[in-house]
Amino acid sequence: MACTYTCRVREMTAFACVFSALIVTCVVLQPASAKPGHLRVITDGNWEEILTGEWMIEFFAPWCPACQQLQPVWNEFAEWGEDLDVNIAKVDVTEQPGLSGRFIITALPTIYHCKDGVFRRYQGPRTKEDFLSFIEEKKWQSIEPVSSWFGPSSFMMNAMSALFKLSMFIRHCHNYLTEQLGVPVWGSYGIFALATLVSGLALGLVLVFVADFVFPSRRFASDYHHRKLPAGQVRLLQQSEDEQEADGEEEDDEDEYGGKTEEWRRVSGAETLRRRGVDLPEEDT
């Protein structure tokens, strides 16, 4: 019995030693300099965080094959973010259409480098070593930054972001009408066309009211200014306008009388010449 117990203890001790050796091997083989970093997720709610510090941002879509190939490399690159003092982030354009419009994403995957609010588009090789050298050697300094007109915080890009959000909202409404409510596709298009027509008419009416208030027509402009002037100035202004109208009427009368006089003179001259021609004796030849 004692011999059997001793054998079992030896077997358990050997198993524990082998297991410990495997754990130590895994720890030793793990890269010592790479610290476990984390991959940040950027959304419409927190995107302004990238305006401070240094960032590398990947724009991807889950259905994109090239994005799927890049994702393991990007995750490995994110583990070095703490050592490089750079934030590694990603943006799912299918979930964040506003950011897709704000950064004008036309191809996937798209990678941006950001340093204190200055954006540059990364167009180099997509390996972990190339990403590391891009940050360590500051290769981003040789890339021309994005113009301030097309920066993500500019007015133009804010409008573009709102437009992309509106298009995604319309798409969700279309899917809800056709899939949940069973409305035909042509019926959904008709609803959106009617909504567009009504909103356009309402906007045009508002613009007409604003334009009429800011630039009133001449027929009501004088009355509007008269109401704002004191009573004495209103009387003087009215008297001046009456005098101008009277002068204008006199000029019209003079022009009409002058025209008639000139016509009478022409008729009288012609009549005189005719009479002289009749009274003139004929000469002998």
PDB file of C-alpha atoms in Angstrom:
ATOM      1  CA  MET A   1       0.000   0.000   0.000  1.00  0.00           C
ATOM      2  CA  ALA A   2       2.787   2.403   0.876  1.00  0.00           C
ATOM      3  CA  CYS A   3       4.516   1.674  -2.446  1.00  0.00           C
ATOM      4  CA  THR A   4       1.319   2.314  -4.423  1.00  0.00           C
ATOM      5  CA  TYR A   5       0.700   5.630  -2.625  1.00  0.00           C
ATOM      6  CA  THR A   6       4.286   6.719  -3.293  1.00  0.00           C
ATOM      7  CA  CYS A   7       3.908   6.011  -7.025  1.00  0.00           C
ATOM      8  CA  ARG A   8       0.757   8.056  -7.252  1.00  0.00           C
ATOM      9  CA  VAL A   9       2.421  10.998  -5.517  1.00  0.00           C
ATOM     10  CA  ARG A  10       5.315  10.823  -7.939  1.00  0.00           C
ATOM     11  CA  GLU A  11       2.940  10.762 -10.932  1.00  0.00           C
ATOM     12  CA  MET A  12       1.048  13.799  -9.652  1.00  0.00           C
ATOM     13  CA  THR A  13       4.275  15.670  -9.000  1.00  0.00           C
ATOM     14  CA  ALA A  14       5.544  14.938 -12.505  1.00  0.00           C
ATOM     15  CA  PHE A  15       2.262  16.113 -14.035  1.00  0.00           C
ATOM     16  CA  ALA A  16       2.418  19.358 -12.035  1.00  0.00           C
ATOM     17  CA  CYS A  17       5.985  19.949 -13.198  1.00  0.00           C
ATOM     18  CA  VAL A  18       5.068  19.432 -16.842  1.00  0.00           C
ATOM     19  CA  PHE A  19       2.069  21.762 -16.539  1.00  0.00           C
ATOM     20  CA  SER A  20       4.185  24.441 -14.866  1.00  0.00           C
ATOM     21  CA  ALA A  21       6.800  24.135 -17.600  1.00  0.00           C
ATOM     22  CA  LEU A  22       4.155  24.704 -20.274  1.00  0.00           C
ATOM     23  CA  ILE A  23       2.896  27.847 -18.542  1.00  0.00           C
ATOM     24  CA  VAL A  24       6.419  29.236 -18.180  1.00  0.00           C
ATOM     25  CA  THR A  25       7.123  28.528 -21.874  1.00  0.00           C
ATOM     26  CA  CYS A  26       4.024  30.437 -22.961  1.00  0.00           C
ATOM     27  CA  VAL A  27       4.962  33.412 -20.796  1.00  0.00           C
ATOM     28  CA  VAL A  28       8.554  33.443 -22.061  1.00  0.00           C
ATOM     29  CA  LEU A  29       7.560  33.215 -25.721  1.00  0.00           C
ATOM     30  CA  GLN A  30       5.171  36.178 -25.385  1.00  0.00           C
ATOM     31  CA  PRO A  31       6.815  39.462 -26.589  1.00  0.00           C
ATOM     32  CA  ALA A  32       8.130  41.250 -23.538  1.00  0.00           C
ATOM     33  CA  SER A  33       7.930  44.784 -24.948  1.00  0.00           C
ATOM     34  CA  ALA A  34       4.348  44.672 -26.196  1.00  0.00           C
ATOM     35  CA  LYS A  35       1.880  45.776 -23.550  1.00  0.00           C
ATOM     36  CA  PRO A  36      -1.793  44.817 -23.772  1.00  0.00           C
ATOM     37  CA  GLY A  37      -3.367  47.910 -25.282  1.00  0.00           C
ATOM     38  CA  HIS A  38      -6.998  48.438 -26.241  1.00  0.00           C
ATOM     39  CA  LEU A  39      -8.654  49.402 -29.503  1.00  0.00           C
ATOM     40  CA  ARG A  40     -10.820  52.488 -29.162  1.00  0.00           C
ATOM     41  CA  VAL A  41     -14.220  52.671 -30.868  1.00  0.00           C
ATOM     42  CA  ILE A  42     -15.150  56.091 -32.276  1.00  0.00           C
ATOM     43  CA  THR A  43     -18.791  57.105 -32.684  1.00  0.00           C
ATOM     44  CA  ASP A  44     -20.751  60.248 -33.509  1.00  0.00           C
ATOM     45  CA  GLY A  45     -20.939  60.939 -29.792  1.00  0.00           C
ATOM     46  CA  ASN A  46     -17.229  60.862 -28.922  1.00  0.00           C
ATOM     47  CA  TRP A  47     -15.458  61.678 -32.202  1.00  0.00           C
ATOM     48  CA  GLU A  48     -14.248  65.045 -30.905  1.00  0.00           C
ATOM     49  CA  GLU A  49     -11.810  63.181 -28.639  1.00  0.00           C
ATOM     50  CA  ILE A  50      -9.560  62.579 -31.641  1.00  0.00           C
ATOM     51  CA  LEU A  51      -8.950  66.333 -31.971  1.00  0.00           C
ATOM     52  CA  THR A  52      -6.447  66.143 -29.088  1.00  0.00           C
ATOM     53  CA  GLY A  53      -3.377  63.924 -28.998  1.00  0.00           C
ATOM     54  CA  GLU A  54      -2.102  61.527 -31.645  1.00  0.00           C
ATOM     55  CA  TRP A  55      -4.410  58.984 -33.269  1.00  0.00           C
ATOM     56  CA  MET A  56      -4.476  56.305 -35.933  1.00  0.00           C
ATOM     57  CA  ILE A  57      -8.062  55.658 -37.064  1.00  0.00           C
ATOM     58  CA  GLU A  58      -9.353  52.890 -39.307  1.00  0.00           C
ATOM     59  CA  PHE A  59     -12.665  53.221 -41.130  1.00  0.00           C
ATOM     60  CA  PHE A  60     -14.071  49.805 -41.984  1.00  0.00           C
ATOM     61  CA  ALA A  61     -17.227  47.851 -42.722  1.00  0.00           C
ATOM     62  CA  PRO A  62     -17.924  44.308 -41.485  1.00  0.00           C
ATOM     63  CA  TRP A  63     -18.876  43.109 -44.988  1.00  0.00           C
ATOM     64  CA  CYS A  64     -15.646  44.399 -46.597  1.00  0.00           C
ATOM     65  CA  PRO A  65     -13.159  41.567 -47.399  1.00  0.00           C
ATOM     66  CA  ALA A  66     -10.149  43.894 -47.320  1.00  0.00           C
ATOM     67  CA  CYS A  67     -11.253  45.174 -43.910  1.00  0.00           C
ATOM     68  CA  GLN A  68     -11.554  41.619 -42.631  1.00  0.00           C
ATOM     69  CA  GLN A  69      -7.977  40.887 -43.735  1.00  0.00           C
ATOM     70  CA  LEU A  70      -6.671  44.050 -42.093  1.00  0.00           C
ATOM     71  CA  GLN A  71      -8.464  43.563 -38.785  1.00  0.00           C
ATOM     72  CA  PRO A  72      -5.975  41.077 -37.180  1.00  0.00           C
ATOM     73  CA  VAL A  73      -3.046  43.315 -38.169  1.00  0.00           C
ATOM     74  CA  TRP A  74      -4.828  46.351 -36.774  1.00  0.00           C
ATOM     75  CA  ASN A  75      -5.514  44.555 -33.494  1.00  0.00           C
ATOM     76  CA  GLU A  76      -1.820  43.656 -33.185  1.00  0.00           C
ATOM     77  CA  PHE A  77      -0.864  47.236 -33.958  1.00  0.00           C
ATOM     78  CA  ALA A  78      -3.238  48.427 -31.219  1.00  0.00           C
ATOM     79  CA  GLU A  79      -1.230  46.450 -28.636  1.00  0.00           C
ATOM     80  CA  TRP A  80       1.675  48.829 -29.227  1.00  0.00           C
ATOM     81  CA  GLY A  81      -0.365  51.973 -28.793  1.00  0.00           C
ATOM     82  CA  GLU A  82       0.677  52.542 -25.183  1.00  0.00           C
ATOM     83  CA  ASP A  83       4.377  52.112 -25.977  1.00  0.00           C
ATOM     84  CA  LEU A  84       4.161  54.506 -28.924  1.00  0.00           C
ATOM     85  CA  ASP A  85       1.991  56.965 -26.995  1.00  0.00           C
ATOM     86  CA  VAL A  86      -0.604  56.906 -29.770  1.00  0.00           C
ATOM     87  CA  ASN A  87      -4.303  56.062 -29.658  1.00  0.00           C
ATOM     88  CA  ILE A  88      -5.474  53.332 -32.047  1.00  0.00           C
ATOM     89  CA  ALA A  89      -9.134  53.472 -32.989  1.00  0.00           C
ATOM     90  CA  LYS A  90     -11.659  52.149 -35.494  1.00  0.00           C
ATOM     91  CA  VAL A  91     -14.944  53.374 -36.954  1.00  0.00           C
ATOM     92  CA  ASP A  92     -17.699  51.150 -38.336  1.00  0.00           C
ATOM     93  CA  VAL A  93     -19.143  53.207 -41.201  1.00  0.00           C
ATOM     94  CA  THR A  94     -22.297  51.080 -41.291  1.00  0.00           C
ATOM     95  CA  GLU A  95     -23.091  52.134 -37.723  1.00  0.00           C
ATOM     96  CA  GLN A  96     -21.723  55.686 -37.963  1.00  0.00           C
ATOM     97  CA  PRO A  97     -22.839  57.186 -41.308  1.00  0.00           C
ATOM     98  CA  GLY A  98     -22.273  60.699 -39.992  1.00  0.00           C
ATOM     99  CA  LEU A  99     -18.544  60.057 -39.555  1.00  0.00           C
ATOM    100  CA  SER A 100     -18.426  58.477 -42.998  1.00  0.00           C
ATOM    101  CA  GLY A 101     -19.664  61.747 -44.491  1.00  0.00           C
ATOM    102  CA  ARG A 102     -17.588  63.907 -42.163  1.00  0.00           C
ATOM    103  CA  PHE A 103     -14.342  62.249 -43.333  1.00  0.00           C
ATOM    104  CA  ILE A 104     -15.493  61.682 -46.964  1.00  0.00           C
ATOM    105  CA  ILE A 105     -14.912  57.927 -46.894  1.00  0.00           C
ATOM    106  CA  THR A 106     -15.005  56.716 -50.505  1.00  0.00           C
ATOM    107  CA  ALA A 107     -12.967  53.492 -50.142  1.00  0.00           C
ATOM    108  CA  LEU A 108     -12.605  50.806 -47.493  1.00  0.00           C
ATOM    109  CA  PRO A 109     -10.572  50.421 -45.427  1.00  0.00           C
ATOM    110  CA  THR A 110      -9.427  54.023 -45.000  1.00  0.00           C
ATOM    111  CA  ILE A 111      -6.840  55.004 -42.400  1.00  0.00           C
ATOM    112  CA  TYR A 112      -6.284  58.515 -41.044  1.00  0.00           C
ATOM    113  CA  HIS A 113      -3.508  59.865 -38.855  1.00  0.00           C
ATOM    114  CA  CYS A 114      -4.425  62.747 -36.569  1.00  0.00           C
ATOM    115  CA  LYS A 115      -2.069  64.916 -34.541  1.00  0.00           C
ATOM    116  CA  ASP A 116      -3.696  67.632 -32.419  1.00  0.00           C
ATOM    117  CA  GLY A 117      -6.579  68.101 -34.842  1.00  0.00           C
ATOM    118  CA  VAL A 118      -4.488  67.973 -38.053  1.00  0.00           C
ATOM    119  CA  PHE A 119      -5.553  65.052 -40.251  1.00  0.00           C
ATOM    120  CA  ARG A 120      -3.485  63.155 -42.812  1.00  0.00           C
ATOM    121  CA  ARG A 121      -4.559  60.193 -44.881  1.00  0.00           C
ATOM    122  CA  TYR A 122      -2.362  57.107 -44.606  1.00  0.00           C
ATOM    123  CA  GLN A 123      -1.745  55.468 -47.987  1.00  0.00           C
ATOM    124  CA  GLY A 124       1.260  53.232 -47.256  1.00  0.00           C
ATOM    125  CA  PRO A 125       1.561  49.447 -46.853  1.00  0.00           C
ATOM    126  CA  ARG A 126      -0.798  47.859 -44.346  1.00  0.00           C
ATOM    127  CA  THR A 127       1.447  45.715 -42.178  1.00  0.00           C
ATOM    128  CA  LYS A 128       2.168  46.041 -38.483  1.00  0.00           C
ATOM    129  CA  GLU A 129       5.823  46.896 -39.119  1.00  0.00           C
ATOM    130  CA  ASP A 130       4.859  49.675 -41.542  1.00  0.00           C
ATOM    131  CA  PHE A 131       2.369  51.109 -39.066  1.00  0.00           C
ATOM    132  CA  LEU A 132       5.002  51.065 -36.310  1.00  0.00           C
ATOM    133  CA  SER A 133       7.642  52.757 -38.449  1.00  0.00           C
ATOM    134  CA  PHE A 134       5.091  55.320 -39.634  1.00  0.00           C
ATOM    135  CA  ILE A 135       4.657  56.434 -36.011  1.00  0.00           C
ATOM    136  CA  GLU A 136       8.182  55.894 -34.662  1.00  0.00           C
ATOM    137  CA  GLU A 137       9.960  57.601 -37.567  1.00  0.00           C
ATOM    138  CA  LYS A 138       7.258  60.268 -37.883  1.00  0.00           C
ATOM    139  CA  LYS A 139       6.744  59.599 -41.558  1.00  0.00           C
ATOM    140  CA  TRP A 140       3.407  61.351 -41.302  1.00  0.00           C
ATOM    141  CA  GLN A 141       5.236  64.697 -41.359  1.00  0.00           C
ATOM    142  CA  SER A 142       5.970  64.216 -45.071  1.00  0.00           C
ATOM    143  CA  ILE A 143       2.256  63.863 -45.917  1.00  0.00           C
ATOM    144  CA  GLU A 144       0.267  66.954 -46.812  1.00  0.00           C
ATOM    145  CA  PRO A 145      -2.489  67.517 -44.241  1.00  0.00           C
ATOM    146  CA  VAL A 146      -6.146  67.746 -45.117  1.00  0.00           C
ATOM    147  CA  SER A 147      -7.278  71.290 -45.931  1.00  0.00           C
ATOM    148  CA  SER A 148      -9.135  73.145 -43.200  1.00  0.00           C
ATOM    149  CA  TRP A 149     -12.073  73.521 -45.609  1.00  0.00           C
ATOM    150  CA  PHE A 150     -12.461  69.736 -45.652  1.00  0.00           C
ATOM    151  CA  GLY A 151     -11.522  69.111 -42.029  1.00  0.00           C
ATOM    152  CA  PRO A 152     -14.018  67.064 -40.015  1.00  0.00           C
ATOM    153  CA  SER A 153     -14.873  70.029 -37.797  1.00  0.00           C
ATOM    154  CA  SER A 154     -15.478  72.508 -40.652  1.00  0.00           C
ATOM    155  CA  PHE A 155     -18.923  73.826 -41.575  1.00  0.00           C
ATOM    156  CA  MET A 156     -18.892  71.991 -44.894  1.00  0.00           C
ATOM    157  CA  MET A 157     -18.164  68.630 -43.291  1.00  0.00           C
ATOM    158  CA  ASN A 158     -20.785  69.240 -40.609  1.00  0.00           C
ATOM    159  CA  ALA A 159     -23.320  69.740 -43.379  1.00  0.00           C
ATOM    160  CA  MET A 160     -22.045  66.618 -45.141  1.00  0.00           C
ATOM    161  CA  SER A 161     -22.393  64.625 -41.922  1.00  0.00           C
ATOM    162  CA  ALA A 162     -25.986  65.817 -41.489  1.00  0.00           C
ATOM    163  CA  LEU A 163     -26.746  64.844 -45.087  1.00  0.00           C
ATOM    164  CA  PHE A 164     -25.398  61.320 -44.560  1.00  0.00           C
ATOM    165  CA  LYS A 165     -27.409  60.970 -41.363  1.00  0.00           C
ATOM    166  CA  LEU A 166     -30.543  62.091 -43.190  1.00  0.00           C
ATOM    167  CA  SER A 167     -29.963  59.580 -45.980  1.00  0.00           C
ATOM    168  CA  MET A 168     -29.523  56.767 -43.451  1.00  0.00           C
ATOM    169  CA  PHE A 169     -32.694  57.856 -41.640  1.00  0.00           C
ATOM    170  CA  ILE A 170     -34.633  57.774 -44.920  1.00  0.00           C
ATOM    171  CA  ARG A 171     -33.257  54.321 -45.634  1.00  0.00           C
ATOM    172  CA  HIS A 172     -34.363  53.051 -42.227  1.00  0.00           C
ATOM    173  CA  CYS A 173     -37.826  54.529 -42.798  1.00  0.00           C
ATOM    174  CA  HIS A 174     -38.025  52.854 -46.204  1.00  0.00           C
ATOM    175  CA  ASN A 175     -37.048  49.483 -44.721  1.00  0.00           C
ATOM    176  CA  TYR A 176     -39.592  49.898 -41.933  1.00  0.00           C
ATOM    177  CA  LEU A 177     -42.396  50.728 -44.367  1.00  0.00           C
ATOM    178  CA  THR A 178     -41.603  47.862 -46.745  1.00  0.00           C
ATOM    179  CA  GLU A 179     -40.569  45.150 -44.273  1.00  0.00           C
ATOM    180  CA  GLN A 180     -42.567  45.854 -41.118  1.00  0.00           C
ATOM    181  CA  LEU A 181     -45.736  47.474 -42.482  1.00  0.00           C
ATOM    182  CA  GLY A 182     -45.812  45.632 -45.814  1.00  0.00           C
ATOM    183  CA  VAL A 183     -46.062  48.775 -47.932  1.00  0.00           C
ATOM    184  CA  PRO A 184     -45.088  48.159 -51.597  1.00  0.00           C
ATOM    185  CA  VAL A 185     -41.838  49.642 -52.803  1.00  0.00           C
ATOM    186  CA  TRP A 186     -43.623  51.977 -55.197  1.00  0.00           C
ATOM    187  CA  GLY A 187     -45.872  53.087 -52.345  1.00  0.00           C
ATOM    188  CA  SER A 188     -42.845  53.926 -50.199  1.00  0.00           C
ATOM    189  CA  TYR A 189     -41.351  55.940 -53.053  1.00  0.00           C
ATOM    190  CA  GLY A 190     -44.657  57.784 -53.479  1.00  0.00           C
ATOM    191  CA  ILE A 191     -44.756  58.668 -49.786  1.00  0.00           C
ATOM    192  CA  PHE A 192     -41.236  60.070 -49.888  1.00  0.00           C
ATOM    193  CA  ALA A 193     -41.992  62.007 -53.087  1.00  0.00           C
ATOM    194  CA  LEU A 194     -45.081  63.553 -51.485  1.00  0.00           C
ATOM    195  CA  ALA A 195     -43.135  64.391 -48.330  1.00  0.00           C
ATOM    196  CA  THR A 196     -40.409  66.017 -50.427  1.00  0.00           C
ATOM    197  CA  LEU A 197     -42.987  68.084 -52.338  1.00  0.00           C
ATOM    198  CA  VAL A 198     -44.747  69.275 -49.172  1.00  0.00           C
ATOM    199  CA  SER A 199     -41.492  70.135 -47.406  1.00  0.00           C
ATOM    200  CA  GLY A 200     -40.279  72.035 -50.494  1.00  0.00           C
ATOM    201  CA  LEU A 201     -43.490  74.067 -50.648  1.00  0.00           C
ATOM    202  CA  ALA A 202     -43.299  74.851 -46.942  1.00  0.00           C
ATOM    203  CA  LEU A 203     -39.662  75.909 -47.210  1.00  0.00           C
ATOM    204  CA  GLY A 204     -40.421  78.102 -50.226  1.00  0.00           C
ATOM    205  CA  LEU A 205     -43.293  79.778 -48.358  1.00  0.00           C
ATOM    206  CA  VAL A 206     -41.033  80.494 -45.390  1.00  0.00           C
ATOM    207  CA  LEU A 207     -38.384  81.976 -47.677  1.00  0.00           C
ATOM    208  CA  VAL A 208     -40.982  84.223 -49.348  1.00  0.00           C
ATOM    209  CA  PHE A 209     -42.143  85.522 -45.961  1.00  0.00           C
ATOM    210  CA  VAL A 210     -38.573  86.183 -44.851  1.00  0.00           C
ATOM    211  CA  ALA A 211     -37.687  87.948 -48.107  1.00  0.00           C
ATOM    212  CA  ASP A 212     -40.836  90.097 -47.943  1.00  0.00           C
ATOM    213  CA  PHE A 213     -40.057  91.072 -44.348  1.00  0.00           C
ATOM    214  CA  VAL A 214     -36.397  91.921 -45.029  1.00  0.00           C
ATOM    215  CA  PHE A 215     -36.997  93.558 -48.435  1.00  0.00           C
ATOM    216  CA  PRO A 216     -40.568  94.941 -48.453  1.00  0.00           C
ATOM    217  CA  SER A 217     -42.170  95.922 -51.763  1.00  0.00           C
ATOM    218  CA  ARG A 218     -42.200  99.586 -52.842  1.00  0.00           C
ATOM    219  CA  ARG A 219     -45.925  99.897 -52.434  1.00  0.00           C
ATOM    220  CA  PHE A 220     -45.660  99.301 -48.683  1.00  0.00           C
ATOM    221  CA  ALA A 221     -42.151 100.620 -48.115  1.00  0.00           C
ATOM    222  CA  SER A 222     -43.172 104.328 -47.895  1.00  0.00           C
ATOM    223  CA  ASP A 223     -45.985 103.588 -45.446  1.00  0.00           C
ATOM    224  CA  TYR A 224     -43.637 101.471 -43.381  1.00  0.00           C
ATOM    225  CA  HIS A 225     -41.052 104.268 -43.146  1.00  0.00           C
ATOM    226  CA  HIS A 226     -43.736 106.878 -42.455  1.00  0.00           C
ATOM    227  CA  ARG A 227     -44.921 104.927 -39.437  1.00  0.00           C
ATOM    228  CA  LYS A 228     -41.401 105.010 -38.011  1.00  0.00           C
ATOM    229  CA  LEU A 229     -40.854 108.796 -38.481  1.00  0.00           C
ATOM    230  CA  PRO A 230     -42.133 111.518 -36.122  1.00  0.00           C
ATOM    231  CA  ALA A 231     -45.360 113.291 -37.013  1.00  0.00           C
ATOM    232  CA  GLY A 232     -43.645 116.545 -38.102  1.00  0.00           C
ATOM    233  CA  GLN A 233     -41.241 114.760 -40.434  1.00  0.00           C
ATOM    234  CA  VAL A 234     -44.105 112.730 -41.872  1.00  0.00           C
ATOM    235  CA  ARG A 235     -46.009 115.909 -42.778  1.00  0.00           C
ATOM    236  CA  LEU A 236     -42.931 117.479 -44.372  1.00  0.00           C
ATOM    237  CA  LEU A 237     -42.200 114.314 -46.308  1.00  0.00           C
ATOM    238  CA  GLN A 238     -45.798 114.076 -47.502  1.00  0.00           C
ATOM    239  CA  GLN A 239     -45.756 117.742 -48.565  1.00  0.00           C
ATOM    240  CA  SER A 240     -42.516 117.191 -50.492  1.00  0.00           C
ATOM    241  CA  GLU A 241     -43.988 114.168 -52.262  1.00  0.00           C
ATOM    242  CA  ASP A 242     -47.125 116.171 -53.180  1.00  0.00           C
ATOM    243  CA  GLU A 243     -44.990 118.984 -54.609  1.00  0.00           C
ATOM    244  CA  GLN A 244     -42.977 116.494 -56.666  1.00  0.00           C
ATOM    245  CA  GLU A 245     -46.182 114.979 -58.032  1.00  0.00           C
ATOM    246  CA  ALA A 246     -47.506 118.478 -58.907  1.00  0.00           C
ATOM    247  CA  ASP A 247     -44.259 119.367 -60.677  1.00  0.00           C
ATOM    248  CA  GLY A 248     -44.441 116.155 -62.603  1.00  0.00           C
ATOM    249  CA  GLU A 249     -48.000 116.890 -63.716  1.00  0.00           C
ATOM    250  CA  GLU A 250     -46.979 120.394 -64.856  1.00  0.00           C
ATOM    251  CA  GLU A 251     -44.101 118.996 -66.869  1.00  0.00           C
ATOM    252  CA  ASP A 252     -46.459 116.536 -68.502  1.00  0.00           C
ATOM    253  CA  ASP A 253     -48.881 119.351 -69.390  1.00  0.00           C
ATOM    254  CA  GLU A 254     -46.059 121.461 -70.821  1.00  0.00           C
ATOM    255  CA  ASP A 255     -44.801 118.577 -72.893  1.00  0.00           C
ATOM    256  CA  GLU A 256     -48.286 117.918 -74.222  1.00  0.00           C
ATOM    257  CA  TYR A 257     -48.903 121.618 -74.993  1.00  0.00           C
ATOM    258  CA  GLY A 258     -45.478 121.987 -76.593  1.00  0.00           C
ATOM    259  CA  GLY A 259     -46.119 119.030 -78.815  1.00  0.00           C
ATOM    260  CA  LYS A 260     -49.454 120.435 -79.959  1.00  0.00           C
ATOM    261  CA  THR A 261     -47.884 123.859 -80.629  1.00  0.00           C
ATOM    262  CA  GLU A 262     -45.143 122.366 -82.757  1.00  0.00           C
ATOM    263  CA  GLU A 263     -47.683 120.375 -84.718  1.00  0.00           C
ATOM    264  CA  TRP A 264     -49.823 123.517 -85.256  1.00  0.00           C
ATOM    265  CA  ARG A 265     -46.755 125.383 -86.515  1.00  0.00           C
ATOM    266  CA  ARG A 266     -45.977 122.657 -89.033  1.00  0.00           C
ATOM    267  CA  VAL A 267     -49.556 122.650 -90.299  1.00  0.00           C
ATOM    268  CA  SER A 268     -49.630 126.462 -90.491  1.00  0.00           C
ATOM    269  CA  GLY A 269     -46.343 126.586 -92.405  1.00  0.00           C
ATOM    270  CA  ALA A 270     -47.538 124.051 -94.923  1.00  0.00           C
ATOM    271  CA  GLU A 271     -50.769 125.972 -95.453  1.00  0.00           C
ATOM    272  CA  THR A 272     -48.864 129.224 -96.047  1.00  0.00           C
ATOM    273  CA  LEU A 273     -46.596 127.610 -98.621  1.00  0.00           C
ATOM    274  CA  ARG A 274     -49.587 126.172-100.404  1.00  0.00           C
ATOM    275  CA  ARG A 275     -51.270 129.553-100.592  1.00  0.00           C
ATOM    276  CA  ARG A 276     -48.115 131.216-101.873  1.00  0.00           C
ATOM    277  CA  GLY A 277     -47.831 128.583-104.592  1.00  0.00           C
ATOM    278  CA  VAL A 278     -51.365 129.288-105.722  1.00  0.00           C
ATOM    279  CA  ASP A 279     -50.987 133.098-105.780  1.00  0.00           C
ATOM    280  CA  LEU A 280     -47.607 133.005-107.588  1.00  0.00           C
ATOM    281  CA  PRO A 281     -47.944 134.041-111.364  1.00  0.00           C
ATOM    282  CA  GLU A 282     -46.545 131.775-113.970  1.00  0.00           C
ATOM    283  CA  GLU A 283     -43.423 132.985-115.849  1.00  0.00           C
ATOM    284  CA  ASP A 284     -43.355 133.283-119.647  1.00  0.00           C
ATOM    285  CA  THR A 285     -41.042 130.922-121.347  1.00  0.00           C
TER     286      THR A 285
END
